[in-house]
Amino acid sequence: MPLLSACPLVDQLMTAEEKQPMPPEDTHPELQEEELNVEAELEKLILEDREAEVGTPAGETSAEASPDLNETLKQLQQELEITRQKLKEKEDSYIRLYADFENYRKRTQREQEELSQRERRRFVLEILPVVDSFERAQQQLRIETERERELHNSYQSVYRLLVESLKKMGVSRMKSVGQPFDPSLHEAIARQPSSEYPEDVVVAEYQPGYKLGDVVIRHALVAVSAGSPSPEPSPPDERADAQPEAEGKTAPNS
């Protein structure tokens, strides 16, 4: 009794197509022949590959095919070497192009920053005289009436707004009085004796200096101390001066 017939559950699970009998092997002889040819060709390729790896000839047929295979391998190696050389050239070209682009980007960025710095410096130098005028007016104004107080408060609000705008741009005022004289920061227009400050120290500021970031955009006009004033010489003794003069007058009569 067949095995499948002994298992009714298996019979139920099989479809109608699966229950049909298998076709005989010689139903498609052309497919069988093609399959044999493919297998033979595959075996031949495997044999050639093994001979190339091991390096031992396998009969007269493999000996005849070996030169062709070696020639093919040499050609492939040459093509691979050429491809590698081209890839190396492309990589070098890409590296040079990338380096040129980085240099161009950095140079352009630096030029833009320098241009922006110059424009800000020019703008600040045009605004600073206005700030100086506000400060001189503040020093000279004497508030006596309510009208003068209102005027003072109005222009002081404008002055504070202007100063705050300059601070936001990175402008800072330099402190000069009491600092050692520095030619990179100060411009001396006077030198005067001072008992309060030692020599070569700024004693007065006539025009404040300003920086834009870390760059000096206007030097401070200052007066520099010449040191403590020297004591006045004592007046000469009149009697000592008069005695030689008298002696000189009596000498001719003797």
mmCIF file of N, CA, C and O in Angstrom, residues 44-106:
data_model
loop_
_atom_site.group_PDB
_atom_site.id
_atom_site.type_symbol
_atom_site.label_atom_id
_atom_site.label_comp_id
_atom_site.label_asym_id
_atom_site.label_seq_id
_atom_site.Cartn_x
_atom_site.Cartn_y
_atom_site.Cartn_z
ATOM 1 N N LYS A 44 33.735 23.130 -16.949
ATOM 2 C CA LYS A 44 34.932 23.580 -17.647
ATOM 3 C C LYS A 44 35.477 24.866 -17.034
ATOM 4 O O LYS A 44 36.698 25.014 -16.833
ATOM 5 N N LEU A 45 34.571 25.820 -16.716
ATOM 6 C CA LEU A 45 35.006 27.070 -16.104
ATOM 7 C C LEU A 45 35.602 26.837 -14.724
ATOM 8 O O LEU A 45 36.602 27.452 -14.351
ATOM 9 N N ILE A 46 34.996 25.933 -13.963
ATOM 10 C CA ILE A 46 35.514 25.621 -12.636
ATOM 11 C C ILE A 46 36.898 25.008 -12.740
ATOM 12 O O ILE A 46 37.817 25.317 -11.976
ATOM 13 N N LEU A 47 37.076 24.107 -13.734
ATOM 14 C CA LEU A 47 38.361 23.469 -13.924
ATOM 15 C C LEU A 47 39.427 24.486 -14.309
ATOM 16 O O LEU A 47 40.552 24.463 -13.793
ATOM 17 N N GLU A 48 39.102 25.426 -15.195
ATOM 18 C CA GLU A 48 40.057 26.448 -15.593
ATOM 19 C C GLU A 48 40.421 27.353 -14.420
ATOM 20 O O GLU A 48 41.585 27.752 -14.258
ATOM 21 N N ASP A 49 39.407 27.655 -13.605
ATOM 22 C CA ASP A 49 39.671 28.508 -12.451
ATOM 23 C C ASP A 49 40.587 27.813 -11.466
ATOM 24 O O ASP A 49 41.497 28.417 -10.905
ATOM 25 N N ARG A 50 40.371 26.535 -11.245
ATOM 26 C CA ARG A 50 41.233 25.784 -10.330
ATOM 27 C C ARG A 50 42.652 25.686 -10.874
ATOM 28 O O ARG A 50 43.634 25.800 -10.137
ATOM 29 N N GLU A 51 42.772 25.487 -12.181
ATOM 30 C CA GLU A 51 44.105 25.407 -12.778
ATOM 31 C C GLU A 51 44.841 26.741 -12.639
ATOM 32 O O GLU A 51 46.060 26.773 -12.411
ATOM 33 N N ALA A 52 44.097 27.857 -12.767
ATOM 34 C CA ALA A 52 44.738 29.163 -12.632
ATOM 35 C C ALA A 52 45.203 29.403 -11.198
ATOM 36 O O ALA A 52 46.239 30.011 -10.948
ATOM 37 N N GLU A 53 44.419 28.920 -10.216
ATOM 38 C CA GLU A 53 44.806 29.093 -8.821
ATOM 39 C C GLU A 53 45.950 28.173 -8.433
ATOM 40 O O GLU A 53 46.907 28.563 -7.786
ATOM 41 N N VAL A 54 45.859 26.900 -8.804
ATOM 42 C CA VAL A 54 46.881 25.924 -8.405
ATOM 43 C C VAL A 54 48.140 26.098 -9.221
ATOM 44 O O VAL A 54 49.263 25.960 -8.745
ATOM 45 N N GLY A 55 48.001 26.417 -10.518
ATOM 46 C CA GLY A 55 49.140 26.609 -11.404
ATOM 47 C C GLY A 55 49.674 25.325 -11.996
ATOM 48 O O GLY A 55 50.805 25.307 -12.480
ATOM 49 N N THR A 56 48.915 24.251 -11.964
ATOM 50 C CA THR A 56 49.337 22.959 -12.542
ATOM 51 C C THR A 56 48.479 22.665 -13.748
ATOM 52 O O THR A 56 47.247 22.788 -13.686
ATOM 53 N N PRO A 57 49.055 22.264 -14.893
ATOM 54 C CA PRO A 57 48.244 21.924 -16.080
ATOM 55 C C PRO A 57 47.461 20.656 -15.848
ATOM 56 O O PRO A 57 47.855 19.759 -15.129
ATOM 57 N N ALA A 58 46.304 20.582 -16.455
ATOM 58 C CA ALA A 58 45.415 19.408 -16.324
ATOM 59 C C ALA A 58 45.121 18.833 -17.697
ATOM 60 O O ALA A 58 43.987 18.796 -18.146
ATOM 61 N N GLY A 59 46.139 18.406 -18.426
ATOM 62 C CA GLY A 59 45.934 17.762 -19.725
ATOM 63 C C GLY A 59 46.222 18.682 -20.869
ATOM 64 O O GLY A 59 46.555 19.852 -20.700
ATOM 65 N N GLU A 60 46.058 18.146 -22.050
ATOM 66 C CA GLU A 60 46.390 18.904 -23.263
ATOM 67 C C GLU A 60 45.437 20.066 -23.482
ATOM 68 O O GLU A 60 45.825 21.138 -23.900
ATOM 69 N N THR A 61 44.168 19.868 -23.146
ATOM 70 C CA THR A 61 43.167 20.921 -23.380
ATOM 71 C C THR A 61 43.424 22.125 -22.491
ATOM 72 O O THR A 61 43.389 23.264 -22.940
ATOM 73 N N SER A 62 43.723 21.872 -21.180
ATOM 74 C CA SER A 62 44.001 22.969 -20.262
ATOM 75 C C SER A 62 45.296 23.668 -20.618
ATOM 76 O O SER A 62 45.440 24.862 -20.424
ATOM 77 N N ALA A 63 46.267 22.936 -21.141
ATOM 78 C CA ALA A 63 47.530 23.557 -21.540
ATOM 79 C C ALA A 63 47.327 24.516 -22.689
ATOM 80 O O ALA A 63 47.997 25.540 -22.786
ATOM 81 N N GLU A 64 46.405 24.156 -23.600
ATOM 82 C CA GLU A 64 46.136 25.065 -24.723
ATOM 83 C C GLU A 64 45.352 26.294 -24.275
ATOM 84 O O GLU A 64 45.514 27.380 -24.816
ATOM 85 N N ALA A 65 44.459 26.138 -23.261
ATOM 86 C CA ALA A 65 43.627 27.261 -22.819
ATOM 87 C C ALA A 65 44.366 28.188 -21.857
ATOM 88 O O ALA A 65 43.970 29.325 -21.657
ATOM 89 N N SER A 66 45.455 27.669 -21.214
ATOM 90 C CA SER A 66 46.161 28.464 -20.215
ATOM 91 C C SER A 66 46.761 29.745 -20.778
ATOM 92 O O SER A 66 46.657 30.790 -20.150
ATOM 93 N N PRO A 67 47.427 29.755 -21.954
ATOM 94 C CA PRO A 67 47.959 31.023 -22.482
ATOM 95 C C PRO A 67 46.882 32.072 -22.704
ATOM 96 O O PRO A 67 47.087 33.255 -22.406
ATOM 97 N N ASP A 68 45.731 31.633 -23.208
ATOM 98 C CA ASP A 68 44.651 32.602 -23.417
ATOM 99 C C ASP A 68 44.175 33.186 -22.094
ATOM 100 O O ASP A 68 43.899 34.395 -21.976
ATOM 101 N N LEU A 69 44.083 32.323 -21.082
ATOM 102 C CA LEU A 69 43.648 32.799 -19.777
ATOM 103 C C LEU A 69 44.676 33.761 -19.167
ATOM 104 O O LEU A 69 44.317 34.794 -18.588
ATOM 105 N N ASN A 70 45.948 33.437 -19.302
ATOM 106 C CA ASN A 70 46.991 34.320 -18.785
ATOM 107 C C ASN A 70 46.982 35.671 -19.494
ATOM 108 O O ASN A 70 47.177 36.720 -18.882
ATOM 109 N N GLU A 71 46.762 35.611 -20.798
ATOM 110 C CA GLU A 71 46.698 36.855 -21.568
ATOM 111 C C GLU A 71 45.522 37.706 -21.121
ATOM 112 O O GLU A 71 45.625 38.941 -20.988
ATOM 113 N N THR A 72 44.411 37.014 -20.862
ATOM 114 C CA THR A 72 43.232 37.757 -20.385
ATOM 115 C C THR A 72 43.490 38.385 -19.023
ATOM 116 O O THR A 72 43.120 39.533 -18.759
ATOM 117 N N LEU A 73 44.142 37.611 -18.137
ATOM 118 C CA LEU A 73 44.451 38.137 -16.810
ATOM 119 C C LEU A 73 45.409 39.323 -16.888
ATOM 120 O O LEU A 73 45.249 40.322 -16.173
ATOM 121 N N LYS A 74 46.421 39.218 -17.774
ATOM 122 C CA LYS A 74 47.348 40.330 -17.932
ATOM 123 C C LYS A 74 46.637 41.585 -18.424
ATOM 124 O O LYS A 74 46.884 42.699 -17.966
ATOM 125 N N GLN A 75 45.725 41.360 -19.378
ATOM 126 C CA GLN A 75 44.980 42.493 -19.918
ATOM 127 C C GLN A 75 44.101 43.137 -18.841
ATOM 128 O O GLN A 75 44.019 44.370 -18.732
ATOM 129 N N LEU A 76 43.467 42.279 -18.034
ATOM 130 C CA LEU A 76 42.630 42.806 -16.951
ATOM 131 C C LEU A 76 43.473 43.546 -15.916
ATOM 132 O O LEU A 76 43.058 44.594 -15.391
ATOM 133 N N GLN A 77 44.666 43.020 -15.625
ATOM 134 C CA GLN A 77 45.538 43.698 -14.682
ATOM 135 C C GLN A 77 46.000 45.051 -15.214
ATOM 136 O O GLN A 77 46.077 46.034 -14.478
ATOM 137 N N GLN A 78 46.292 45.101 -16.503
ATOM 138 C CA GLN A 78 46.681 46.371 -17.096
ATOM 139 C C GLN A 78 45.535 47.384 -17.046
ATOM 140 O O GLN A 78 45.738 48.555 -16.716
ATOM 141 N N GLU A 79 44.335 46.909 -17.366
ATOM 142 C CA GLU A 79 43.182 47.800 -17.303
ATOM 143 C C GLU A 79 42.933 48.270 -15.870
ATOM 144 O O GLU A 79 42.584 49.431 -15.633
ATOM 145 N N LEU A 80 43.129 47.349 -14.906
ATOM 146 C CA LEU A 80 42.949 47.726 -13.511
ATOM 147 C C LEU A 80 43.984 48.763 -13.090
ATOM 148 O O LEU A 80 43.664 49.735 -12.371
ATOM 149 N N GLU A 81 45.224 48.579 -13.532
ATOM 150 C CA GLU A 81 46.273 49.537 -13.190
ATOM 151 C C GLU A 81 45.988 50.905 -13.813
ATOM 152 O O GLU A 81 46.184 51.955 -13.182
ATOM 153 N N ILE A 82 45.506 50.892 -15.054
ATOM 154 C CA ILE A 82 45.153 52.152 -15.723
ATOM 155 C C ILE A 82 44.006 52.838 -14.982
ATOM 156 O O ILE A 82 44.009 54.059 -14.772
ATOM 157 N N THR A 83 43.018 52.043 -14.565
ATOM 158 C CA THR A 83 41.883 52.603 -13.826
ATOM 159 C C THR A 83 42.333 53.187 -12.493
ATOM 160 O O THR A 83 41.879 54.260 -12.085
ATOM 161 N N ARG A 84 43.247 52.489 -11.810
ATOM 162 C CA ARG A 84 43.764 53.008 -10.551
ATOM 163 C C ARG A 84 44.531 54.313 -10.751
ATOM 164 O O ARG A 84 44.423 55.247 -9.957
ATOM 165 N N GLN A 85 45.298 54.366 -11.826
ATOM 166 C CA GLN A 85 46.054 55.578 -12.111
ATOM 167 C C GLN A 85 45.107 56.749 -12.396
ATOM 168 O O GLN A 85 45.334 57.872 -11.911
ATOM 169 N N LYS A 86 44.059 56.480 -13.160
ATOM 170 C CA LYS A 86 43.076 57.535 -13.435
ATOM 171 C C LYS A 86 42.381 57.977 -12.156
ATOM 172 O O LYS A 86 42.132 59.179 -11.954
ATOM 173 N N LEU A 87 42.054 56.995 -11.296
ATOM 174 C CA LEU A 87 41.417 57.341 -10.029
ATOM 175 C C LEU A 87 42.350 58.192 -9.163
ATOM 176 O O LEU A 87 41.906 59.153 -8.520
ATOM 177 N N LYS A 88 43.642 57.846 -9.162
ATOM 178 C CA LYS A 88 44.610 58.629 -8.402
ATOM 179 C C LYS A 88 44.701 60.053 -8.925
ATOM 180 O O LYS A 88 44.756 61.022 -8.147
ATOM 181 N N GLU A 89 44.704 60.202 -10.240
ATOM 182 C CA GLU A 89 44.747 61.534 -10.831
ATOM 183 C C GLU A 89 43.493 62.332 -10.477
ATOM 184 O O GLU A 89 43.565 63.536 -10.189
ATOM 185 N N LYS A 90 42.342 61.652 -10.514
ATOM 186 C CA LYS A 90 41.098 62.332 -10.150
ATOM 187 C C LYS A 90 41.115 62.759 -8.682
ATOM 188 O O LYS A 90 40.659 63.862 -8.348
ATOM 189 N N GLU A 91 41.637 61.901 -7.818
ATOM 190 C CA GLU A 91 41.726 62.254 -6.401
ATOM 191 C C GLU A 91 42.645 63.450 -6.190
ATOM 192 O O GLU A 91 42.325 64.370 -5.423
ATOM 193 N N ASP A 92 43.801 63.443 -6.858
ATOM 194 C CA ASP A 92 44.725 64.580 -6.735
ATOM 195 C C ASP A 92 44.082 65.860 -7.256
ATOM 196 O O ASP A 92 44.224 66.933 -6.655
ATOM 197 N N SER A 93 43.375 65.733 -8.372
ATOM 198 C CA SER A 93 42.708 66.909 -8.927
ATOM 199 C C SER A 93 41.628 67.422 -7.975
ATOM 200 O O SER A 93 41.479 68.638 -7.781
ATOM 201 N N TYR A 94 40.905 66.495 -7.367
ATOM 202 C CA TYR A 94 39.864 66.894 -6.409
ATOM 203 C C TYR A 94 40.476 67.567 -5.191
ATOM 204 O O TYR A 94 39.956 68.581 -4.705
ATOM 205 N N ILE A 95 41.604 67.028 -4.699
ATOM 206 C CA ILE A 95 42.249 67.623 -3.522
ATOM 207 C C ILE A 95 42.741 69.029 -3.837
ATOM 208 O O ILE A 95 42.581 69.960 -3.039
ATOM 209 N N ARG A 96 43.343 69.208 -5.023
ATOM 210 C CA ARG A 96 43.803 70.546 -5.398
ATOM 211 C C ARG A 96 42.629 71.506 -5.549
ATOM 212 O O ARG A 96 42.702 72.670 -5.119
ATOM 213 N N LEU A 97 41.563 71.021 -6.169
ATOM 214 C CA LEU A 97 40.383 71.871 -6.345
ATOM 215 C C LEU A 97 39.773 72.252 -5.000
ATOM 216 O O LEU A 97 39.378 73.405 -4.783
ATOM 217 N N TYR A 98 39.726 71.293 -4.081
ATOM 218 C CA TYR A 98 39.170 71.578 -2.753
ATOM 219 C C TYR A 98 40.052 72.571 -2.000
ATOM 220 O O TYR A 98 39.544 73.476 -1.328
ATOM 221 N N ALA A 99 41.380 72.412 -2.106
ATOM 222 C CA ALA A 99 42.295 73.350 -1.448
ATOM 223 C C ALA A 99 42.146 74.757 -2.036
ATOM 224 O O ALA A 99 42.128 75.751 -1.285
ATOM 225 N N ASP A 100 42.020 74.851 -3.365
ATOM 226 C CA ASP A 100 41.823 76.162 -3.985
ATOM 227 C C ASP A 100 40.515 76.793 -3.530
ATOM 228 O O ASP A 100 40.448 78.008 -3.280
ATOM 229 N N PHE A 101 39.481 75.972 -3.434
ATOM 230 C CA PHE A 101 38.180 76.503 -2.992
ATOM 231 C C PHE A 101 38.248 76.982 -1.550
ATOM 232 O O PHE A 101 37.691 78.037 -1.209
ATOM 233 N N GLU A 102 38.945 76.228 -0.679
ATOM 234 C CA GLU A 102 39.073 76.640 0.721
ATOM 235 C C GLU A 102 39.854 77.947 0.825
ATOM 236 O O GLU A 102 39.491 78.832 1.597
ATOM 237 N N ASN A 103 40.924 78.069 0.051
ATOM 238 C CA ASN A 103 41.691 79.322 0.066
ATOM 239 C C ASN A 103 40.842 80.486 -0.433
ATOM 240 O O ASN A 103 40.898 81.591 0.129
ATOM 241 N N TYR A 104 40.078 80.237 -1.498
ATOM 242 C CA TYR A 104 39.207 81.295 -2.021
ATOM 243 C C TYR A 104 38.141 81.687 -0.995
ATOM 244 O O TYR A 104 37.862 82.876 -0.797
ATOM 245 N N ARG A 105 37.561 80.693 -0.319
ATOM 246 C CA ARG A 105 36.525 80.978 0.672
ATOM 247 C C ARG A 105 37.094 81.780 1.835
ATOM 248 O O ARG A 105 36.500 82.768 2.280
ATOM 249 N N LYS A 106 38.266 81.362 2.333
ATOM 250 C CA LYS A 106 38.875 82.084 3.453
ATOM 251 C C LYS A 106 39.280 83.497 3.044
ATOM 252 O O LYS A 106 39.096 84.450 3.809
#
